[in-house]
Coordinates of C-alpha atoms in Angstrom, one line a residue:
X1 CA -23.2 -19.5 -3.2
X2 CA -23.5 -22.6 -4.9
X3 CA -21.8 -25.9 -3.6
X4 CA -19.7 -28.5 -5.5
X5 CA -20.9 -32.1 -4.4
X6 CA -17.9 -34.5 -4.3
X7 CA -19.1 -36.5 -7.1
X8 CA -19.0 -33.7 -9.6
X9 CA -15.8 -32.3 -9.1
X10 CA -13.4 -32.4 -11.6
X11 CA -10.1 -32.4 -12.3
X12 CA -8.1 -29.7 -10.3
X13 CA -9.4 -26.1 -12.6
X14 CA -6.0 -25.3 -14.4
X15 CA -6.6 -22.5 -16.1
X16 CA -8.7 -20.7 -13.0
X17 CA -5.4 -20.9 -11.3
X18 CA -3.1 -19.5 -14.1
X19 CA -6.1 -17.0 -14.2
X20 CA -5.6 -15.9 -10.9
X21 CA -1.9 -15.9 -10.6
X22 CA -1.7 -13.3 -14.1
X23 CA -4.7 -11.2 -11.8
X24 CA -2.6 -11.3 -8.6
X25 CA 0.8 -10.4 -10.6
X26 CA -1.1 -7.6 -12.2
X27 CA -2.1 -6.1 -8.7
X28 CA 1.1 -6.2 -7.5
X29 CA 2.8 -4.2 -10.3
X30 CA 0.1 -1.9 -10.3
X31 CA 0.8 -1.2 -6.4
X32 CA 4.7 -1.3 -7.1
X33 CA 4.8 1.2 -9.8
X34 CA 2.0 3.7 -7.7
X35 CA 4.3 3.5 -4.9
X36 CA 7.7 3.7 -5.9
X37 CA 6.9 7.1 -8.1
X38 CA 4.6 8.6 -5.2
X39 CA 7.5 11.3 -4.6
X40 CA 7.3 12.1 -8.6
X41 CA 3.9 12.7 -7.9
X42 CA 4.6 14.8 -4.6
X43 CA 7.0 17.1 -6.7
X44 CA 5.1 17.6 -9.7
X45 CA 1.9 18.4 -7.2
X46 CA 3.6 20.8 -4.9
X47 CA 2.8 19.0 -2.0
X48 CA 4.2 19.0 1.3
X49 CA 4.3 15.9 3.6
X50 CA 0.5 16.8 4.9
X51 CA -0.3 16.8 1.7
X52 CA 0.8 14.0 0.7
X53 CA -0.3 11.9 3.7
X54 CA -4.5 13.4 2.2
X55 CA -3.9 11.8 -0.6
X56 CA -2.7 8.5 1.1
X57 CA -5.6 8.9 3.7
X58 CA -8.0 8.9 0.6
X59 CA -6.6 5.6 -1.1
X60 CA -6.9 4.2 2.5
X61 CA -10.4 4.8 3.1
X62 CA -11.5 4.1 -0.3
X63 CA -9.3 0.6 -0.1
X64 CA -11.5 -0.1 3.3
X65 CA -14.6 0.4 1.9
X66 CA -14.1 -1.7 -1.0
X67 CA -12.4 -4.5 0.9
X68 CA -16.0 -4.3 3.5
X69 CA -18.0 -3.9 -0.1
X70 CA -16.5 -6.8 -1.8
X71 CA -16.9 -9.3 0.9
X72 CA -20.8 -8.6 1.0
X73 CA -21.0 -8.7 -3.0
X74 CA -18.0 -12.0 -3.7
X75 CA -21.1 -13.3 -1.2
X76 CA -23.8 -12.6 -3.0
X77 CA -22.6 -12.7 -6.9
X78 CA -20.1 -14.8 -6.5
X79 CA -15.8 -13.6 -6.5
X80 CA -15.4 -13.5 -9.9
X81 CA -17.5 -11.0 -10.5
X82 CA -15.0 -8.7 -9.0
X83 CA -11.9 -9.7 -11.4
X84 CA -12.4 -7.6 -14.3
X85 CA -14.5 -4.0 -13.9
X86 CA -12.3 -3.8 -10.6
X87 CA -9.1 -4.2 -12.4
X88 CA -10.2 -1.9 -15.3
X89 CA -11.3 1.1 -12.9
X90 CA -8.3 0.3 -11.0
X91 CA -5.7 1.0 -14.0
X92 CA -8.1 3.9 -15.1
X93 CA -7.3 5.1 -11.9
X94 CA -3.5 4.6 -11.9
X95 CA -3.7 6.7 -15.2
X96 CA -6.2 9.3 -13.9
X97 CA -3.7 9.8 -10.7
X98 CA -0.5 10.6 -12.9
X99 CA -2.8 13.4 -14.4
X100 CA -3.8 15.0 -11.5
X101 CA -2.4 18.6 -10.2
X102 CA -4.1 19.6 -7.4
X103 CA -5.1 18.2 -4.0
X104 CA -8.6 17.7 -4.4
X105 CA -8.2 15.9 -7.7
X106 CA -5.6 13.4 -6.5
X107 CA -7.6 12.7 -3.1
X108 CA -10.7 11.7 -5.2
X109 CA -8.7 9.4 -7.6
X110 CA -7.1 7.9 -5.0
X111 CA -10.1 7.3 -3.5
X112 CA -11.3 5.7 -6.7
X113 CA -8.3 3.5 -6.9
X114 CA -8.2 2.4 -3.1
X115 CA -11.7 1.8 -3.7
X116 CA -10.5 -0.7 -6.9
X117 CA -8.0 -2.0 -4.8
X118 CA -10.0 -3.1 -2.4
X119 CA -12.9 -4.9 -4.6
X120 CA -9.9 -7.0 -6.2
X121 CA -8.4 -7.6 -3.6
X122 CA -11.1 -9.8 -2.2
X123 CA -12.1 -11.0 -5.6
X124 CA -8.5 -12.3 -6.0
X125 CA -8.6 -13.9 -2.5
X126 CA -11.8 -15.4 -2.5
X127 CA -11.3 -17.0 -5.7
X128 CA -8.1 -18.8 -4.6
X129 CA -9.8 -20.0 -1.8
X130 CA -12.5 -21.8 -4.0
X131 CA -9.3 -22.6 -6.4
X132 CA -7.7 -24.2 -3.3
X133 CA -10.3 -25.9 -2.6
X134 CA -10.7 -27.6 -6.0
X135 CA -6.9 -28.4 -6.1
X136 CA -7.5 -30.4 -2.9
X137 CA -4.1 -29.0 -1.8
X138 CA -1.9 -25.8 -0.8
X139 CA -1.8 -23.2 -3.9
X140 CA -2.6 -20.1 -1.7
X141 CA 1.6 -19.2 -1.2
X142 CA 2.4 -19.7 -5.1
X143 CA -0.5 -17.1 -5.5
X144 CA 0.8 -14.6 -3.4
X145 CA 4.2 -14.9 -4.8
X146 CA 2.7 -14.1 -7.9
X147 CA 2.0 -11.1 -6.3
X148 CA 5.2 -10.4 -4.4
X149 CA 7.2 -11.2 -8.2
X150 CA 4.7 -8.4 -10.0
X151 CA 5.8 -6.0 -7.2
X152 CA 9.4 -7.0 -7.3
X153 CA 8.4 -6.2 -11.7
X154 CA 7.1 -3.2 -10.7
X155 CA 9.5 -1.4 -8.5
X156 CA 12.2 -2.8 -11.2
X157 CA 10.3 -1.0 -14.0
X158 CA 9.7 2.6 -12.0
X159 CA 13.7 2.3 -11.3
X160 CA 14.6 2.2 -14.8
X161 CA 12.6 4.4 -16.1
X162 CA 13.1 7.4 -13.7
X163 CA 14.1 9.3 -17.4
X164 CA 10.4 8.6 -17.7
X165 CA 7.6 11.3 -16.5
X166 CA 5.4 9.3 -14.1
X167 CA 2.5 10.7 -16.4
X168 CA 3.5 8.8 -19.1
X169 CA 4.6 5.7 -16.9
X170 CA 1.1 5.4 -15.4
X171 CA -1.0 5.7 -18.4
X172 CA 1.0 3.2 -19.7
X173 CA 1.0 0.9 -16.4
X174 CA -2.5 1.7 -16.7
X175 CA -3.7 0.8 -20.0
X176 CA -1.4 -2.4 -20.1
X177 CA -3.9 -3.2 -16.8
X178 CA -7.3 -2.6 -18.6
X179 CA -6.2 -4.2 -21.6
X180 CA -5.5 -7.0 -19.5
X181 CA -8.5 -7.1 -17.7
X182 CA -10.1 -7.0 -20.8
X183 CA -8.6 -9.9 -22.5
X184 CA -9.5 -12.0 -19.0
X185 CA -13.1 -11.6 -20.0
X186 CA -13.6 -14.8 -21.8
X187 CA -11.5 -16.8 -19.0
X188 CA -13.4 -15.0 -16.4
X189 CA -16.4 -16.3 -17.6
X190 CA -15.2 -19.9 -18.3
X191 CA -14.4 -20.3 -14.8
X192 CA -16.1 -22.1 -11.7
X193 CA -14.6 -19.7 -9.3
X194 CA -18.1 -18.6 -7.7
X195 CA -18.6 -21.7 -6.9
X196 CA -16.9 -23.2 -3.1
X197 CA -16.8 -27.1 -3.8
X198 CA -17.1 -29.0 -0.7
X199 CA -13.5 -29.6 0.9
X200 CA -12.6 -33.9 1.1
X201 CA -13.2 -34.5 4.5
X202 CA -16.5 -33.2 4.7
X203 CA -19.5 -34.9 5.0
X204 CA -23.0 -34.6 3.3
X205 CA -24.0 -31.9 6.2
X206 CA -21.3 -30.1 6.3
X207 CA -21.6 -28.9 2.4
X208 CA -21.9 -25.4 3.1
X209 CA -19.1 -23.1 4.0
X210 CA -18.0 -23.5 7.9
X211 CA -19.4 -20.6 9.6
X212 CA -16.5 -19.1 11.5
X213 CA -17.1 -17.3 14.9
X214 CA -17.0 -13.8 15.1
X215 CA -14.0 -14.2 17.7
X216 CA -12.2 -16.3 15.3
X217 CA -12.6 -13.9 12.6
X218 CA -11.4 -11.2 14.6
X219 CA -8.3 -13.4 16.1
X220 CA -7.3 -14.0 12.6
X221 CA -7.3 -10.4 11.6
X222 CA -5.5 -9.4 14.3
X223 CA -2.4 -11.4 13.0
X224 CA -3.1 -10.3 9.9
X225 CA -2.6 -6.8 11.2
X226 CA 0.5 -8.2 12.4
X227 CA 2.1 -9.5 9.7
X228 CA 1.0 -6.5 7.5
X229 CA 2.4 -4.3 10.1
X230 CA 5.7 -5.5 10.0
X231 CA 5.5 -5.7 6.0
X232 CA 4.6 -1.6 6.2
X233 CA 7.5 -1.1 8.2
X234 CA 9.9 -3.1 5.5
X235 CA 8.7 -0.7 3.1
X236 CA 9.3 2.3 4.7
X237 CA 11.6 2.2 7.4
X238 CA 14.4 -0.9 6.4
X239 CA 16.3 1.8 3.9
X240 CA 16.0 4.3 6.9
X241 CA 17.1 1.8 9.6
X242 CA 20.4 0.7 7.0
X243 CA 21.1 4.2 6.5
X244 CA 20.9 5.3 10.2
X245 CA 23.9 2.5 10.2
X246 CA 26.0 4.4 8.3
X247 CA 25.1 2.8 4.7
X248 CA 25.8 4.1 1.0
X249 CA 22.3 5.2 -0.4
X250 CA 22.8 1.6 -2.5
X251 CA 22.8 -0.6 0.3
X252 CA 20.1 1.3 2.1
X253 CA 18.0 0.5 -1.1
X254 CA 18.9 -3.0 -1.5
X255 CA 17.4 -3.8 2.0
X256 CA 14.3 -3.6 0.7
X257 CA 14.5 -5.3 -2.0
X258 CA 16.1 -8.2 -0.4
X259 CA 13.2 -8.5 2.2
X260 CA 11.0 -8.9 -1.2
X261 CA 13.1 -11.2 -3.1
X262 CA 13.4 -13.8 0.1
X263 CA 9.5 -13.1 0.8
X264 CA 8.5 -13.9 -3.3
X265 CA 11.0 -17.1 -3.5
X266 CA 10.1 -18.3 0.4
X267 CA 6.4 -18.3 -0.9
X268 CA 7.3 -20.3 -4.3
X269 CA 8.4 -23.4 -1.9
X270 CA 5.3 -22.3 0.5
X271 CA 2.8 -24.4 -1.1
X272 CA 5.1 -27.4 -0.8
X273 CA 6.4 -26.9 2.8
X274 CA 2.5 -26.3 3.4
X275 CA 1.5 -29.9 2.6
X276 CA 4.4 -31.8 4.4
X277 CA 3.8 -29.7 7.1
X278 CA 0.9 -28.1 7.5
X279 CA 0.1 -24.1 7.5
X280 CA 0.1 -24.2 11.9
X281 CA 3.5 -25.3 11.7
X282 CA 5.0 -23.8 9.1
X283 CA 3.6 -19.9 10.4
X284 CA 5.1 -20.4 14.0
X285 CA 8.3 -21.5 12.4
X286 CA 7.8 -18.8 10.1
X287 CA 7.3 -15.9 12.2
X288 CA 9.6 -17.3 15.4
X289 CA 12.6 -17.2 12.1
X290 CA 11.1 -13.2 11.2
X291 CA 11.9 -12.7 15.7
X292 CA 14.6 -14.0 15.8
X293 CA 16.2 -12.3 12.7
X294 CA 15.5 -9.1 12.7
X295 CA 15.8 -9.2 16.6
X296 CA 19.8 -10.4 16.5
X297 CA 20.3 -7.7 13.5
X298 CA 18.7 -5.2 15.6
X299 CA 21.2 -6.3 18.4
X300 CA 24.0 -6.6 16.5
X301 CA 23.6 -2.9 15.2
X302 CA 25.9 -3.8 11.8
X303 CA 24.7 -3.2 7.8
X304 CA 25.1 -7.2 7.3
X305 CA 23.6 -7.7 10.3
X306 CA 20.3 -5.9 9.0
X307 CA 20.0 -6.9 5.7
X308 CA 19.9 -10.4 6.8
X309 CA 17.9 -9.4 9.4
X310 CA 15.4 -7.8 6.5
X311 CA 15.6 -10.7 4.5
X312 CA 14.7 -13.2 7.6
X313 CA 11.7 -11.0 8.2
X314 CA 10.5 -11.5 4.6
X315 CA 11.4 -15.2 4.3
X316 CA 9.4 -15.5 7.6
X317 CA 6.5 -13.5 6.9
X318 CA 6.0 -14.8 3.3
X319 CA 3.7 -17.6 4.1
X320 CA 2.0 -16.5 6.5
X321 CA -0.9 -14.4 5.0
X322 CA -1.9 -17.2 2.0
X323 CA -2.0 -19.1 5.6
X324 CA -4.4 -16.8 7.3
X325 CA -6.3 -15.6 4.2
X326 CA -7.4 -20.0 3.5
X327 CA -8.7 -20.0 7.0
X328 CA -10.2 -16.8 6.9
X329 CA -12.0 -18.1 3.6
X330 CA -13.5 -21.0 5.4
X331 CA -15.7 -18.7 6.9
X332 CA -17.1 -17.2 4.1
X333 CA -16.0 -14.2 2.0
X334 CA -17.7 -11.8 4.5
X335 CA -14.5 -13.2 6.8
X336 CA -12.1 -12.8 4.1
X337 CA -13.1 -8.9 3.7
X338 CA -13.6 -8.7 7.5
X339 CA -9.7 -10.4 8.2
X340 CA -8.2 -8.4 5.1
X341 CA -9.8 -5.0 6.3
X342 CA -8.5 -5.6 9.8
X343 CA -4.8 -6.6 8.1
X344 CA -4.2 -3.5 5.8
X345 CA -5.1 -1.2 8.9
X346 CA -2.0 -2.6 10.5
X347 CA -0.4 -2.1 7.0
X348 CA -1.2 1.6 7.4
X349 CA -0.7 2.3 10.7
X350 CA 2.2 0.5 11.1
X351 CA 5.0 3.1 9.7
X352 CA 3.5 5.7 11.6
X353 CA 3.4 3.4 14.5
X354 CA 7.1 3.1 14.0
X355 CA 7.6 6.7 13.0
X356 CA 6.1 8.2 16.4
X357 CA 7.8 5.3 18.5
X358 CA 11.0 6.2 17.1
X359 CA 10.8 10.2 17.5
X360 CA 10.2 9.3 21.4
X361 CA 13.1 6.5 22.0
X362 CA 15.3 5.8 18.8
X363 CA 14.8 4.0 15.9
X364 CA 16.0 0.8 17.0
X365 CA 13.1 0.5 19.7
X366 CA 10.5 1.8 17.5
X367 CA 11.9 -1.4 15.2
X368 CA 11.9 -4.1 18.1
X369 CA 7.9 -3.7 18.1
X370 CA 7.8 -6.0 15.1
X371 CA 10.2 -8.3 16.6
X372 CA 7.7 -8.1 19.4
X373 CA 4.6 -9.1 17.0
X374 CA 6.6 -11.8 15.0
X375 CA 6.9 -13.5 18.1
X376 CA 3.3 -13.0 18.9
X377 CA 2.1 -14.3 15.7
X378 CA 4.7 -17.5 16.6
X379 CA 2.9 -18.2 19.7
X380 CA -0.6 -17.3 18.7
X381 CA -0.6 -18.4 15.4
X382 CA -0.5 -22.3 16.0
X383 CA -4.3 -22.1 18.1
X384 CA -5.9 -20.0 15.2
X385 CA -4.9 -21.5 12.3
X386 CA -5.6 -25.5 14.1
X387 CA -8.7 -24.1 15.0
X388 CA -9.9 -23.9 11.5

């Protein structure tokens, strides 16, 4: 990887970071529109929930192996290498997916697309860190926003278009994300995104990357897995939880959305909050706000109660992965693939998590395990991220 001396930086790279926040907007939508049509899928497939949970098992391993595959290559080639032939197989892949009929078919594409997934995912993250670096400031929250506003795009678009065959909807999804990736070339190659310049307070020795302990990398991943956890369990158990509280089908819906909405605008002012701030502080108030919230909702066993809980868990929550994901970076982009690998497992297993908890006890215990991680990642949190 080659090194930016202080003297030859430049002004902060513009255009890498509009680059990056069309790529991360992309991804999202892309992971909106797969998931919010899934059942289409299920129906048109004939699968039952086993199935179904193959198909999902495939997209997870493939998403693994290219999140442990991208780290070693954004290492070697640089990140940006991963921006465009990523995203191209990955809309391929989206399209290939609403074609398939049978079991076997849909595991391997979904294979293929975790696969994608995974390679851009740690091309997109990389590269902000070596953006964030340049812009000798906080730009890691506005990125993700980006993402968390093309999922709130692309759960908006599978809604309103439900008259729409998800065939049609992913090959169109699909080839408005290789076109895209396609017209990136030139700006792709313009970029200095391989490159990690050497952060202000460092001195001559310290030009290369910090090499973070395997502990620390581990530590970090850990409450990655948290935070992801808890995100899993928005999506799939916050309609469920609203509607075991006697909710219309409408309100039960909106709870999701709302967690999104007050996750994508919390991370527009992250950035901002960030700098005044710093990221220690701003997580541990973060996540103690996520606690707190869901925990009184969860107490106060009421529909308003909930969806304000929902929405404090994604206000909470929203800056603390760009938070985690810039120290993991420090470290190299081995560490990012390492922390991010470790994050979407808890992203996985988390709805099952809840699912099994709650067939045991109830549903509102299962749902006091993230209040019980929130507040983990709140006192935890503070001694990883300073340690950086």
């Amino acid at each position: 990887m080659t090194v930016i001396a202080p003297a030859e930086q430049s002004a902060p790279p513009t255009g890498d970071r509009r680059l990056l926040l069309g790529v991360f907007a992309v991804m999202g939508l892309v992971m909106a529109v797969w998931g919010t049509r899934m059942p289409s899928v299920q129906r048109v497939a004939n699968l039952g929930t086993g199935h179904l949970s193959l198909v999902l098992l495939g997209a997870a391993v493939g998403m693994v192996a290219g999140l442990q595959l991208g780290g070693r290559l954004a290492d070697r080639h640089g990140p940006s290498r991963l921006l465009v032939v990523p995203a191209v197989v990955l809309g391929l892949a989206l399209a290939l997916l609403g074609q398939c009929r049978t079991l076997p078919t849909l595991i391997g594409a979904a294979v293929v697309f975790g696969l994608a997934h995974g390679l851009l995912d740690v091309g997109c993250n990389v590269s902000a860190v070596h953006c964030e670096i340049a812009f000798h400031r906080s730009i890691m929250s506005g990125l993700h926003a980006a993402w968390s506003i093309g999922a709130l795009c692309g759960a908006a678009l599978a809604a309103v278009t439900t008259w729409m065959s998800h065939e049609v909807l992913f090959a169109m999804v699909g080839a408005v994300t290789v076109l895209a990736a396609v017209t990136a070339v030139p700006a792709v190659r313009a970029t200095s995104l391989d490159h990690a310049p050497v952060r202000p307070e460092a001195v001559p020795d310290e030009a290369k990357p910090a090499q973070t302990s395997h502990a620390s990398v581990w530590l970090l991943g850990a409450l990655a897995a948290a935070c992801l956890l808890a995100e899993g369990a928005a999506a799939d158990w916050s309609a469920v939880h609203l509607h075991s509280l006697h909710s219309s089908e409408a309100t039960a819906a909106a709870a999701y959305a709302l967690y999104s909405a007050a996750m994508a605008t919390a991370r527009l002012t992250g950035d901002r909050l960030t700098g005044r701030y710093g990221a220690p502080a701003l997580v541990r108030a973060g996540a103690t706000l996520a606690a707190a919230g869901l925990g009184a909702a969860l107490i106060a066993g009421s529909a308003p109660a909930a969806l304000l809980g929902w929405m404090a868990l994604g206000a909470g929550l929203s800056t603390a992965m760009p938070a985690l994901i810039t120290a993991a970076g420090r470290g190299g982009p081995r560490a990012v693939g390492t922390v991010t690998t470790i994050g979407y497992l808890g992203l996985l297993a988390g709805p099952a998590a809840i699912g099994a908890i709650a067939s045991l006890t109830s549903l509102t215990t299962a749902l006091a395990l993230l209040v019980v991680m929130t507040a983990t990642v709140a006192v935890v949190s503070h001694r990883a991220l300073e340690s950086r």
